[in-house]
Amino acid sequence: MKTRSLVTIADMSKEKIMYLLEMAHEFEKNTNRKILEGKVVATLFFEPSTRTRLSFETAANRLGARVIGFADPKITSGTKGETLKDTIMMVSNYADIICMRHYLEGAARYASEVAPIPIVNAGDGANQHPSQTLLDLYTIYQTQGTLENLNIYMVGDLKYGRTVHSLLLAMRHFNPTFHFIAPDELKMPEEYKEYCEQQGIKYKEHKEFNSEIIKDADILYMTRVQKERFTDLMEYERVKDVYILKKEMLKDTKDNMKILHPLPRVNEIAYDVDEDPKAYYFQQAKNGLYARQAIICDCLGLTIDDVKNDSTILK
């Protein structure tokens, strides 16, 4: 049976992206509804998460659904040897939709192929993070008034960063110019650069990170160097502090520039940057609620008209 899963952003049309952003905007107007009353949302997190898990669960709760699931796979039957397929099939008996994060690349795709209910990919290893991408797109549109013809600077861990991989795929519709700022150990993988070339997406690579490099940025997308992805901790120690955004670096940047970060941060953004009006990462995280409400509703077959005509809005 074909379900309305969200596994990757790569196959999503421009029209579908804009449709979901419009739906997210409807939820920003009022998040408290009962439009999913009687539904059950399962959150299966085989990897640690704060923002993604809590925003999915908050999205479900604010829409009237019930939430089941786990945030620690150590308490599940997986510790007894249960396969991912068996876990997915079992939970499908209890829920209407599964939001899943897994440490293996391709796990979400596999789950969507075996599950009789929709699967939402909440991050699969270093591969993709499509729900983060939709909230990123919503944030970019919210701050720039457009998604078209923007200069997007991606900084830090571009090798393992699933958020930058997904954003790159989604922006193919909007004629961006990307600037990839990373050390050799963490540079954008070749397959994504090849994708840019195939899609006619302009990009430049940099090793330096300073005020001169970023002065033309519309979006400065910072990322954390992910210790959990490294098999060689010596390599992690060499690169973890390579790029740190400091407040004085912002003085010559464009007025419309906004700083995004999928969070959590470690030390790649100095804390005094938080006070600058160009810092937008906490609002970005807040937008995750609206984007994930739209995703859950869309995967469950609700339309934007259902949302606009919803009579269950709570004041």
PDB file of C-alpha atoms in Angstrom:
ATOM      1  CA  MET A   1       0.000   0.000   0.000  1.00  0.00           C
ATOM      2  CA  LYS A   2       1.383   3.413  -0.975  1.00  0.00           C
ATOM      3  CA  THR A   3       1.524   5.906   1.883  1.00  0.00           C
ATOM      4  CA  ARG A   4       2.309   9.623   1.996  1.00  0.00           C
ATOM      5  CA  SER A   5       5.713   9.343   3.650  1.00  0.00           C
ATOM      6  CA  LEU A   6       8.344  12.087   3.803  1.00  0.00           C
ATOM      7  CA  VAL A   7      11.726  10.414   3.371  1.00  0.00           C
ATOM      8  CA  THR A   8      13.672  12.867   1.235  1.00  0.00           C
ATOM      9  CA  ILE A   9      13.360  16.392  -0.051  1.00  0.00           C
ATOM     10  CA  ALA A  10      15.032  15.391  -3.313  1.00  0.00           C
ATOM     11  CA  ASP A  11      11.810  14.347  -5.046  1.00  0.00           C
ATOM     12  CA  MET A  12       9.680  17.228  -3.805  1.00  0.00           C
ATOM     13  CA  SER A  13       8.515  19.680  -6.454  1.00  0.00           C
ATOM     14  CA  LYS A  14       8.731  23.450  -6.128  1.00  0.00           C
ATOM     15  CA  GLU A  15       4.934  23.582  -5.990  1.00  0.00           C
ATOM     16  CA  LYS A  16       4.812  21.041  -3.164  1.00  0.00           C
ATOM     17  CA  ILE A  17       7.434  22.928  -1.172  1.00  0.00           C
ATOM     18  CA  MET A  18       5.524  26.206  -1.488  1.00  0.00           C
ATOM     19  CA  TYR A  19       2.287  24.413  -0.616  1.00  0.00           C
ATOM     20  CA  LEU A  20       3.762  23.072   2.625  1.00  0.00           C
ATOM     21  CA  LEU A  21       5.222  26.471   3.492  1.00  0.00           C
ATOM     22  CA  GLU A  22       1.786  28.010   3.027  1.00  0.00           C
ATOM     23  CA  MET A  23       0.313  25.347   5.297  1.00  0.00           C
ATOM     24  CA  ALA A  24       3.019  26.051   7.894  1.00  0.00           C
ATOM     25  CA  HIS A  25       2.040  29.727   7.761  1.00  0.00           C
ATOM     26  CA  GLU A  26      -1.551  28.781   8.581  1.00  0.00           C
ATOM     27  CA  PHE A  27      -0.309  26.944  11.652  1.00  0.00           C
ATOM     28  CA  GLU A  28       1.837  29.907  12.692  1.00  0.00           C
ATOM     29  CA  LYS A  29      -1.372  31.936  12.847  1.00  0.00           C
ATOM     30  CA  ASN A  30      -2.747  29.459  15.377  1.00  0.00           C
ATOM     31  CA  THR A  31      -1.012  26.288  16.528  1.00  0.00           C
ATOM     32  CA  ASN A  32      -3.737  25.104  18.900  1.00  0.00           C
ATOM     33  CA  ARG A  33      -6.328  22.999  17.097  1.00  0.00           C
ATOM     34  CA  LYS A  34      -8.044  19.616  17.400  1.00  0.00           C
ATOM     35  CA  ILE A  35      -7.797  18.728  13.736  1.00  0.00           C
ATOM     36  CA  LEU A  36      -5.971  15.455  14.541  1.00  0.00           C
ATOM     37  CA  GLU A  37      -8.155  14.388  17.446  1.00  0.00           C
ATOM     38  CA  GLY A  38      -8.310  10.586  17.560  1.00  0.00           C
ATOM     39  CA  LYS A  39      -4.977  10.146  15.755  1.00  0.00           C
ATOM     40  CA  VAL A  40      -1.841   8.631  17.285  1.00  0.00           C
ATOM     41  CA  VAL A  41       1.654   9.843  16.348  1.00  0.00           C
ATOM     42  CA  ALA A  42       4.633   7.609  17.171  1.00  0.00           C
ATOM     43  CA  THR A  43       8.060   9.189  17.659  1.00  0.00           C
ATOM     44  CA  LEU A  44      10.842   6.598  17.371  1.00  0.00           C
ATOM     45  CA  PHE A  45      14.229   8.134  18.114  1.00  0.00           C
ATOM     46  CA  PHE A  46      17.104   5.710  17.806  1.00  0.00           C
ATOM     47  CA  GLU A  47      19.478   8.682  18.108  1.00  0.00           C
ATOM     48  CA  PRO A  48      19.528  11.569  20.617  1.00  0.00           C
ATOM     49  CA  SER A  49      17.417  14.623  19.831  1.00  0.00           C
ATOM     50  CA  THR A  50      15.993  17.617  21.643  1.00  0.00           C
ATOM     51  CA  ARG A  51      14.460  20.075  19.148  1.00  0.00           C
ATOM     52  CA  THR A  52      13.315  17.608  16.497  1.00  0.00           C
ATOM     53  CA  ARG A  53      11.670  15.156  18.892  1.00  0.00           C
ATOM     54  CA  LEU A  54      10.067  17.798  21.103  1.00  0.00           C
ATOM     55  CA  SER A  55       8.804  19.838  18.154  1.00  0.00           C
ATOM     56  CA  PHE A  56       7.246  16.751  16.516  1.00  0.00           C
ATOM     57  CA  GLU A  57       5.614  15.811  19.822  1.00  0.00           C
ATOM     58  CA  THR A  58       4.460  19.377  20.465  1.00  0.00           C
ATOM     59  CA  ALA A  59       3.107  19.587  16.922  1.00  0.00           C
ATOM     60  CA  ALA A  60       1.068  16.439  17.473  1.00  0.00           C
ATOM     61  CA  ASN A  61      -0.167  17.485  20.914  1.00  0.00           C
ATOM     62  CA  ARG A  62      -1.203  20.967  19.781  1.00  0.00           C
ATOM     63  CA  LEU A  63      -3.198  19.391  16.944  1.00  0.00           C
ATOM     64  CA  GLY A  64      -5.102  17.110  19.321  1.00  0.00           C
ATOM     65  CA  ALA A  65      -3.267  13.845  18.572  1.00  0.00           C
ATOM     66  CA  ARG A  66      -1.823  11.475  21.145  1.00  0.00           C
ATOM     67  CA  VAL A  67       1.880  10.672  21.171  1.00  0.00           C
ATOM     68  CA  ILE A  68       3.612   7.360  21.844  1.00  0.00           C
ATOM     69  CA  GLY A  69       7.214   6.299  21.303  1.00  0.00           C
ATOM     70  CA  PHE A  70      10.681   6.432  22.792  1.00  0.00           C
ATOM     71  CA  ALA A  71      13.699   8.723  22.995  1.00  0.00           C
ATOM     72  CA  ASP A  72      16.135   6.027  24.110  1.00  0.00           C
ATOM     73  CA  PRO A  73      16.432   2.818  22.054  1.00  0.00           C
ATOM     74  CA  LYS A  74      18.061   1.103  25.043  1.00  0.00           C
ATOM     75  CA  ILE A  75      14.620   0.663  26.585  1.00  0.00           C
ATOM     76  CA  THR A  76      13.180  -1.053  23.496  1.00  0.00           C
ATOM     77  CA  SER A  77      13.188  -4.643  22.266  1.00  0.00           C
ATOM     78  CA  GLY A  78      15.959  -3.670  19.878  1.00  0.00           C
ATOM     79  CA  THR A  79      18.318  -4.472  22.746  1.00  0.00           C
ATOM     80  CA  LYS A  80      16.964  -8.026  22.558  1.00  0.00           C
ATOM     81  CA  GLY A  81      17.724  -8.285  18.869  1.00  0.00           C
ATOM     82  CA  GLU A  82      14.450  -7.096  17.352  1.00  0.00           C
ATOM     83  CA  THR A  83      14.967  -5.909  13.779  1.00  0.00           C
ATOM     84  CA  LEU A  84      14.016  -2.458  12.523  1.00  0.00           C
ATOM     85  CA  LYS A  85      11.370  -4.037  10.298  1.00  0.00           C
ATOM     86  CA  ASP A  86       9.744  -5.810  13.223  1.00  0.00           C
ATOM     87  CA  THR A  87       9.792  -2.641  15.312  1.00  0.00           C
ATOM     88  CA  ILE A  88       8.187  -0.637  12.504  1.00  0.00           C
ATOM     89  CA  MET A  89       5.538  -3.283  11.851  1.00  0.00           C
ATOM     90  CA  MET A  90       4.712  -3.559  15.538  1.00  0.00           C
ATOM     91  CA  VAL A  91       4.387   0.207  16.078  1.00  0.00           C
ATOM     92  CA  SER A  92       2.285   0.471  12.907  1.00  0.00           C
ATOM     93  CA  ASN A  93      -0.374  -1.531  14.765  1.00  0.00           C
ATOM     94  CA  TYR A  94      -0.685   1.241  17.329  1.00  0.00           C
ATOM     95  CA  ALA A  95      -0.120   4.520  15.452  1.00  0.00           C
ATOM     96  CA  ASP A  96      -1.343   6.397  12.382  1.00  0.00           C
ATOM     97  CA  ILE A  97       2.075   7.853  11.495  1.00  0.00           C
ATOM     98  CA  ILE A  98       5.696   7.310  12.582  1.00  0.00           C
ATOM     99  CA  CYS A  99       8.288  10.074  12.942  1.00  0.00           C
ATOM    100  CA  MET A 100      11.646   8.313  13.088  1.00  0.00           C
ATOM    101  CA  ARG A 101      15.283   9.260  13.610  1.00  0.00           C
ATOM    102  CA  HIS A 102      17.890   6.571  12.995  1.00  0.00           C
ATOM    103  CA  TYR A 103      21.671   6.435  12.957  1.00  0.00           C
ATOM    104  CA  LEU A 104      21.830   4.431   9.697  1.00  0.00           C
ATOM    105  CA  GLU A 105      21.664   6.133   6.330  1.00  0.00           C
ATOM    106  CA  GLY A 106      18.721   4.748   4.376  1.00  0.00           C
ATOM    107  CA  ALA A 107      16.811   3.558   7.451  1.00  0.00           C
ATOM    108  CA  ALA A 108      13.901   5.923   6.785  1.00  0.00           C
ATOM    109  CA  ARG A 109      13.625   4.773   3.170  1.00  0.00           C
ATOM    110  CA  TYR A 110      13.590   1.144   4.289  1.00  0.00           C
ATOM    111  CA  ALA A 111      10.966   1.873   6.968  1.00  0.00           C
ATOM    112  CA  SER A 112       8.740   3.604   4.419  1.00  0.00           C
ATOM    113  CA  GLU A 113       8.913   0.536   2.160  1.00  0.00           C
ATOM    114  CA  VAL A 114       7.786  -1.900   4.843  1.00  0.00           C
ATOM    115  CA  ALA A 115       5.379   0.222   6.893  1.00  0.00           C
ATOM    116  CA  PRO A 116       1.648   0.290   6.162  1.00  0.00           C
ATOM    117  CA  ILE A 117       1.455   3.850   7.583  1.00  0.00           C
ATOM    118  CA  PRO A 118       3.359   7.064   6.681  1.00  0.00           C
ATOM    119  CA  ILE A 119       6.972   7.479   7.803  1.00  0.00           C
ATOM    120  CA  VAL A 120       8.514  10.894   8.410  1.00  0.00           C
ATOM    121  CA  ASN A 121      12.306  10.941   8.259  1.00  0.00           C
ATOM    122  CA  ALA A 122      13.513  12.876  11.308  1.00  0.00           C
ATOM    123  CA  GLY A 123      17.145  12.315  10.280  1.00  0.00           C
ATOM    124  CA  ASP A 124      18.926   9.214   9.024  1.00  0.00           C
ATOM    125  CA  GLY A 125      22.622   9.211   9.844  1.00  0.00           C
ATOM    126  CA  ALA A 126      24.585  11.753   7.798  1.00  0.00           C
ATOM    127  CA  ASN A 127      22.110  11.442   4.940  1.00  0.00           C
ATOM    128  CA  GLN A 128      19.058  13.735   5.080  1.00  0.00           C
ATOM    129  CA  HIS A 129      16.793  15.665   7.428  1.00  0.00           C
ATOM    130  CA  PRO A 130      13.801  16.787   5.336  1.00  0.00           C
ATOM    131  CA  SER A 131      11.666  18.188   8.153  1.00  0.00           C
ATOM    132  CA  GLN A 132      14.570  20.422   9.199  1.00  0.00           C
ATOM    133  CA  THR A 133      14.850  21.526   5.583  1.00  0.00           C
ATOM    134  CA  LEU A 134      11.218  22.587   5.446  1.00  0.00           C
ATOM    135  CA  LEU A 135      11.583  24.679   8.594  1.00  0.00           C
ATOM    136  CA  ASP A 136      14.809  26.131   7.155  1.00  0.00           C
ATOM    137  CA  LEU A 137      13.005  27.046   3.933  1.00  0.00           C
ATOM    138  CA  TYR A 138      10.165  28.565   5.931  1.00  0.00           C
ATOM    139  CA  THR A 139      12.670  30.605   7.936  1.00  0.00           C
ATOM    140  CA  ILE A 140      14.523  31.781   4.836  1.00  0.00           C
ATOM    141  CA  TYR A 141      11.258  32.809   3.182  1.00  0.00           C
ATOM    142  CA  GLN A 142      10.115  34.494   6.391  1.00  0.00           C
ATOM    143  CA  THR A 143      13.290  36.584   6.668  1.00  0.00           C
ATOM    144  CA  GLN A 144      14.064  37.275   3.001  1.00  0.00           C
ATOM    145  CA  GLY A 145      10.576  37.484   1.518  1.00  0.00           C
ATOM    146  CA  THR A 146      11.658  35.062  -1.209  1.00  0.00           C
ATOM    147  CA  LEU A 147      13.562  31.847  -1.815  1.00  0.00           C
ATOM    148  CA  GLU A 148      14.833  32.999  -5.197  1.00  0.00           C
ATOM    149  CA  ASN A 149      18.382  34.073  -6.153  1.00  0.00           C
ATOM    150  CA  LEU A 150      19.893  34.026  -2.662  1.00  0.00           C
ATOM    151  CA  ASN A 151      23.526  33.765  -1.571  1.00  0.00           C
ATOM    152  CA  ILE A 152      23.637  30.945   0.973  1.00  0.00           C
ATOM    153  CA  TYR A 153      26.853  30.364   2.893  1.00  0.00           C
ATOM    154  CA  MET A 154      27.221  26.980   4.595  1.00  0.00           C
ATOM    155  CA  VAL A 155      29.902  26.784   7.271  1.00  0.00           C
ATOM    156  CA  GLY A 156      31.528  23.965   9.216  1.00  0.00           C
ATOM    157  CA  ASP A 157      30.656  20.291   8.953  1.00  0.00           C
ATOM    158  CA  LEU A 158      29.528  19.919   5.361  1.00  0.00           C
ATOM    159  CA  LYS A 159      30.644  16.289   5.142  1.00  0.00           C
ATOM    160  CA  TYR A 160      28.377  14.786   7.783  1.00  0.00           C
ATOM    161  CA  GLY A 161      25.820  17.590   8.059  1.00  0.00           C
ATOM    162  CA  ARG A 162      22.523  16.101   6.886  1.00  0.00           C
ATOM    163  CA  THR A 163      20.800  19.486   7.279  1.00  0.00           C
ATOM    164  CA  VAL A 164      23.023  21.157   4.679  1.00  0.00           C
ATOM    165  CA  HIS A 165      22.699  18.174   2.346  1.00  0.00           C
ATOM    166  CA  SER A 166      18.898  18.375   2.435  1.00  0.00           C
ATOM    167  CA  LEU A 167      18.836  22.156   2.083  1.00  0.00           C
ATOM    168  CA  LEU A 168      21.076  21.980  -0.968  1.00  0.00           C
ATOM    169  CA  LEU A 169      18.685  19.511  -2.628  1.00  0.00           C
ATOM    170  CA  ALA A 170      15.624  21.618  -1.843  1.00  0.00           C
ATOM    171  CA  MET A 171      17.106  24.894  -3.098  1.00  0.00           C
ATOM    172  CA  ARG A 172      17.622  23.498  -6.605  1.00  0.00           C
ATOM    173  CA  HIS A 173      14.269  25.058  -7.544  1.00  0.00           C
ATOM    174  CA  PHE A 174      15.245  28.604  -6.556  1.00  0.00           C
ATOM    175  CA  ASN A 175      18.482  29.516  -8.369  1.00  0.00           C
ATOM    176  CA  PRO A 176      20.745  29.914  -5.307  1.00  0.00           C
ATOM    177  CA  THR A 177      24.469  30.579  -5.173  1.00  0.00           C
ATOM    178  CA  PHE A 178      26.103  28.415  -2.509  1.00  0.00           C
ATOM    179  CA  HIS A 179      29.367  29.105  -0.730  1.00  0.00           C
ATOM    180  CA  PHE A 180      30.797  26.044   1.021  1.00  0.00           C
ATOM    181  CA  ILE A 181      33.151  26.978   3.863  1.00  0.00           C
ATOM    182  CA  ALA A 182      34.885  23.965   5.397  1.00  0.00           C
ATOM    183  CA  PRO A 183      38.288  22.415   6.046  1.00  0.00           C
ATOM    184  CA  ASP A 184      39.388  19.592   3.759  1.00  0.00           C
ATOM    185  CA  GLU A 185      38.357  17.009   6.347  1.00  0.00           C
ATOM    186  CA  LEU A 186      34.753  18.288   6.371  1.00  0.00           C
ATOM    187  CA  LYS A 187      34.209  19.653   2.871  1.00  0.00           C
ATOM    188  CA  MET A 188      30.996  19.084   0.934  1.00  0.00           C
ATOM    189  CA  PRO A 189      31.009  15.502  -0.449  1.00  0.00           C
ATOM    190  CA  GLU A 190      31.698  15.109  -4.129  1.00  0.00           C
ATOM    191  CA  GLU A 191      28.263  13.664  -4.880  1.00  0.00           C
ATOM    192  CA  TYR A 192      26.585  16.879  -3.709  1.00  0.00           C
ATOM    193  CA  LYS A 193      28.928  19.050  -5.761  1.00  0.00           C
ATOM    194  CA  GLU A 194      28.198  16.855  -8.754  1.00  0.00           C
ATOM    195  CA  TYR A 195      24.499  17.312  -8.042  1.00  0.00           C
ATOM    196  CA  CYS A 196      24.993  21.090  -8.130  1.00  0.00           C
ATOM    197  CA  GLU A 197      26.705  20.813 -11.496  1.00  0.00           C
ATOM    198  CA  GLN A 198      23.964  18.580 -12.881  1.00  0.00           C
ATOM    199  CA  GLN A 199      21.259  20.973 -11.682  1.00  0.00           C
ATOM    200  CA  GLY A 200      23.069  24.131 -12.796  1.00  0.00           C
ATOM    201  CA  ILE A 201      23.474  25.342  -9.213  1.00  0.00           C
ATOM    202  CA  LYS A 202      26.325  27.821  -8.728  1.00  0.00           C
ATOM    203  CA  TYR A 203      28.752  27.167  -5.884  1.00  0.00           C
ATOM    204  CA  LYS A 204      32.156  28.222  -4.587  1.00  0.00           C
ATOM    205  CA  GLU A 205      34.392  26.567  -2.001  1.00  0.00           C
ATOM    206  CA  HIS A 206      36.388  28.363   0.686  1.00  0.00           C
ATOM    207  CA  LYS A 207      38.722  27.368   3.482  1.00  0.00           C
ATOM    208  CA  GLU A 208      38.921  30.830   5.042  1.00  0.00           C
ATOM    209  CA  PHE A 209      36.168  32.131   7.300  1.00  0.00           C
ATOM    210  CA  ASN A 210      36.255  35.865   7.935  1.00  0.00           C
ATOM    211  CA  SER A 211      34.231  39.071   7.550  1.00  0.00           C
ATOM    212  CA  GLU A 212      35.431  39.619   3.981  1.00  0.00           C
ATOM    213  CA  ILE A 213      34.334  36.141   2.865  1.00  0.00           C
ATOM    214  CA  ILE A 214      30.798  36.435   4.285  1.00  0.00           C
ATOM    215  CA  LYS A 215      29.999  40.075   3.450  1.00  0.00           C
ATOM    216  CA  ASP A 216      27.656  39.171   0.556  1.00  0.00           C
ATOM    217  CA  ALA A 217      25.716  36.463   2.393  1.00  0.00           C
ATOM    218  CA  ASP A 218      21.920  36.571   2.565  1.00  0.00           C
ATOM    219  CA  ILE A 219      21.888  33.446   4.744  1.00  0.00           C
ATOM    220  CA  LEU A 220      24.819  32.320   6.887  1.00  0.00           C
ATOM    221  CA  TYR A 221      24.123  28.712   7.816  1.00  0.00           C
ATOM    222  CA  MET A 222      26.407  27.604  10.642  1.00  0.00           C
ATOM    223  CA  THR A 223      26.795  23.947  11.620  1.00  0.00           C
ATOM    224  CA  ARG A 224      28.231  21.995  14.515  1.00  0.00           C
ATOM    225  CA  VAL A 225      31.186  19.680  13.981  1.00  0.00           C
ATOM    226  CA  GLN A 226      29.530  16.394  14.918  1.00  0.00           C
ATOM    227  CA  LYS A 227      31.754  14.425  17.238  1.00  0.00           C
ATOM    228  CA  GLU A 228      29.425  11.412  17.053  1.00  0.00           C
ATOM    229  CA  ARG A 229      30.119  10.982  13.316  1.00  0.00           C
ATOM    230  CA  PHE A 230      33.901  10.644  13.722  1.00  0.00           C
ATOM    231  CA  THR A 231      35.642   7.303  14.040  1.00  0.00           C
ATOM    232  CA  ASP A 232      38.976   9.068  14.602  1.00  0.00           C
ATOM    233  CA  LEU A 233      38.776  11.379  17.633  1.00  0.00           C
ATOM    234  CA  MET A 234      42.150  12.895  16.776  1.00  0.00           C
ATOM    235  CA  GLU A 235      40.651  14.125  13.522  1.00  0.00           C
ATOM    236  CA  TYR A 236      37.705  15.590  15.440  1.00  0.00           C
ATOM    237  CA  GLU A 237      40.048  17.469  17.778  1.00  0.00           C
ATOM    238  CA  ARG A 238      41.870  18.957  14.785  1.00  0.00           C
ATOM    239  CA  VAL A 239      38.763  20.446  13.194  1.00  0.00           C
ATOM    240  CA  LYS A 240      36.291  21.143  16.007  1.00  0.00           C
ATOM    241  CA  ASP A 241      37.328  24.768  16.563  1.00  0.00           C
ATOM    242  CA  VAL A 242      38.302  25.738  13.027  1.00  0.00           C
ATOM    243  CA  TYR A 243      35.399  28.140  12.400  1.00  0.00           C
ATOM    244  CA  ILE A 244      33.865  30.297  15.130  1.00  0.00           C
ATOM    245  CA  LEU A 245      31.470  33.133  14.252  1.00  0.00           C
ATOM    246  CA  LYS A 246      32.225  36.226  16.336  1.00  0.00           C
ATOM    247  CA  LYS A 247      30.140  39.371  16.612  1.00  0.00           C
ATOM    248  CA  GLU A 248      32.780  41.638  15.099  1.00  0.00           C
ATOM    249  CA  MET A 249      32.638  39.574  11.893  1.00  0.00           C
ATOM    250  CA  LEU A 250      29.084  40.850  11.240  1.00  0.00           C
ATOM    251  CA  LYS A 251      29.805  44.568  10.961  1.00  0.00           C
ATOM    252  CA  ASP A 252      30.122  44.640   7.154  1.00  0.00           C
ATOM    253  CA  THR A 253      27.465  42.033   6.341  1.00  0.00           C
ATOM    254  CA  LYS A 254      24.262  42.844   4.458  1.00  0.00           C
ATOM    255  CA  ASP A 255      21.348  44.331   6.383  1.00  0.00           C
ATOM    256  CA  ASN A 256      19.051  41.484   5.383  1.00  0.00           C
ATOM    257  CA  MET A 257      21.533  38.743   6.346  1.00  0.00           C
ATOM    258  CA  LYS A 258      20.323  36.200   8.870  1.00  0.00           C
ATOM    259  CA  ILE A 259      22.344  33.611  10.789  1.00  0.00           C
ATOM    260  CA  LEU A 260      20.809  30.146  10.931  1.00  0.00           C
ATOM    261  CA  HIS A 261      21.923  27.023  12.786  1.00  0.00           C
ATOM    262  CA  PRO A 262      20.069  23.700  13.124  1.00  0.00           C
ATOM    263  CA  LEU A 263      21.277  23.493  16.754  1.00  0.00           C
ATOM    264  CA  PRO A 264      22.612  22.346  19.113  1.00  0.00           C
ATOM    265  CA  ARG A 265      25.640  24.584  18.953  1.00  0.00           C
ATOM    266  CA  VAL A 266      28.849  23.889  20.808  1.00  0.00           C
ATOM    267  CA  ASN A 267      31.180  26.841  20.331  1.00  0.00           C
ATOM    268  CA  GLU A 268      30.877  27.650  16.617  1.00  0.00           C
ATOM    269  CA  ILE A 269      28.785  30.757  17.378  1.00  0.00           C
ATOM    270  CA  ALA A 270      30.045  33.050  20.141  1.00  0.00           C
ATOM    271  CA  TYR A 271      27.355  33.816  22.703  1.00  0.00           C
ATOM    272  CA  ASP A 272      27.491  37.578  22.171  1.00  0.00           C
ATOM    273  CA  VAL A 273      26.228  36.968  18.610  1.00  0.00           C
ATOM    274  CA  ASP A 274      22.866  36.056  20.192  1.00  0.00           C
ATOM    275  CA  GLU A 275      22.267  39.762  20.903  1.00  0.00           C
ATOM    276  CA  ASP A 276      22.689  40.758  17.267  1.00  0.00           C
ATOM    277  CA  PRO A 277      19.424  41.186  15.286  1.00  0.00           C
ATOM    278  CA  LYS A 278      20.943  39.070  12.512  1.00  0.00           C
ATOM    279  CA  ALA A 279      20.958  36.035  14.821  1.00  0.00           C
ATOM    280  CA  TYR A 280      17.848  34.035  13.948  1.00  0.00           C
ATOM    281  CA  TYR A 281      18.517  30.459  15.059  1.00  0.00           C
ATOM    282  CA  PHE A 282      16.150  30.435  18.026  1.00  0.00           C
ATOM    283  CA  GLN A 283      13.252  31.683  15.882  1.00  0.00           C
ATOM    284  CA  GLN A 284      14.343  29.096  13.312  1.00  0.00           C
ATOM    285  CA  ALA A 285      13.886  26.389  15.954  1.00  0.00           C
ATOM    286  CA  LYS A 286      10.459  27.801  16.832  1.00  0.00           C
ATOM    287  CA  ASN A 287       9.463  27.564  13.172  1.00  0.00           C
ATOM    288  CA  GLY A 288      10.042  23.834  13.445  1.00  0.00           C
ATOM    289  CA  LEU A 289       6.701  23.534  15.209  1.00  0.00           C
ATOM    290  CA  TYR A 290       4.742  25.041  12.313  1.00  0.00           C
ATOM    291  CA  ALA A 291       6.647  23.128   9.630  1.00  0.00           C
ATOM    292  CA  ARG A 292       6.188  19.814  11.420  1.00  0.00           C
ATOM    293  CA  GLN A 293       2.497  20.435  11.982  1.00  0.00           C
ATOM    294  CA  ALA A 294       2.205  20.889   8.207  1.00  0.00           C
ATOM    295  CA  ILE A 295       4.215  17.735   7.522  1.00  0.00           C
ATOM    296  CA  ILE A 296       2.187  15.544   9.873  1.00  0.00           C
ATOM    297  CA  CYS A 297      -1.116  16.801   8.462  1.00  0.00           C
ATOM    298  CA  ASP A 298       0.010  16.397   4.860  1.00  0.00           C
ATOM    299  CA  CYS A 299       1.264  12.857   5.448  1.00  0.00           C
ATOM    300  CA  LEU A 300      -2.075  11.997   7.044  1.00  0.00           C
ATOM    301  CA  GLY A 301      -3.924  13.272   3.978  1.00  0.00           C
ATOM    302  CA  LEU A 302      -5.219  16.605   5.278  1.00  0.00           C
ATOM    303  CA  THR A 303      -5.175  19.490   2.815  1.00  0.00           C
ATOM    304  CA  ILE A 304      -4.535  23.187   3.244  1.00  0.00           C
ATOM    305  CA  ASP A 305      -8.262  23.737   2.763  1.00  0.00           C
ATOM    306  CA  ASP A 306      -8.898  21.411   5.700  1.00  0.00           C
ATOM    307  CA  VAL A 307      -6.588  23.598   7.763  1.00  0.00           C
ATOM    308  CA  LYS A 308      -8.041  26.910   6.575  1.00  0.00           C
ATOM    309  CA  ASN A 309     -11.596  25.685   7.189  1.00  0.00           C
ATOM    310  CA  ASP A 310     -10.739  24.036  10.504  1.00  0.00           C
ATOM    311  CA  SER A 311     -13.442  24.774  13.084  1.00  0.00           C
ATOM    312  CA  THR A 312     -11.523  23.268  16.000  1.00  0.00           C
ATOM    313  CA  ILE A 313      -9.143  26.220  16.530  1.00  0.00           C
ATOM    314  CA  LEU A 314      -8.620  26.913  20.217  1.00  0.00           C
ATOM    315  CA  LYS A 315      -8.042  30.446  21.422  1.00  0.00           C
TER     316      LYS A 315
END
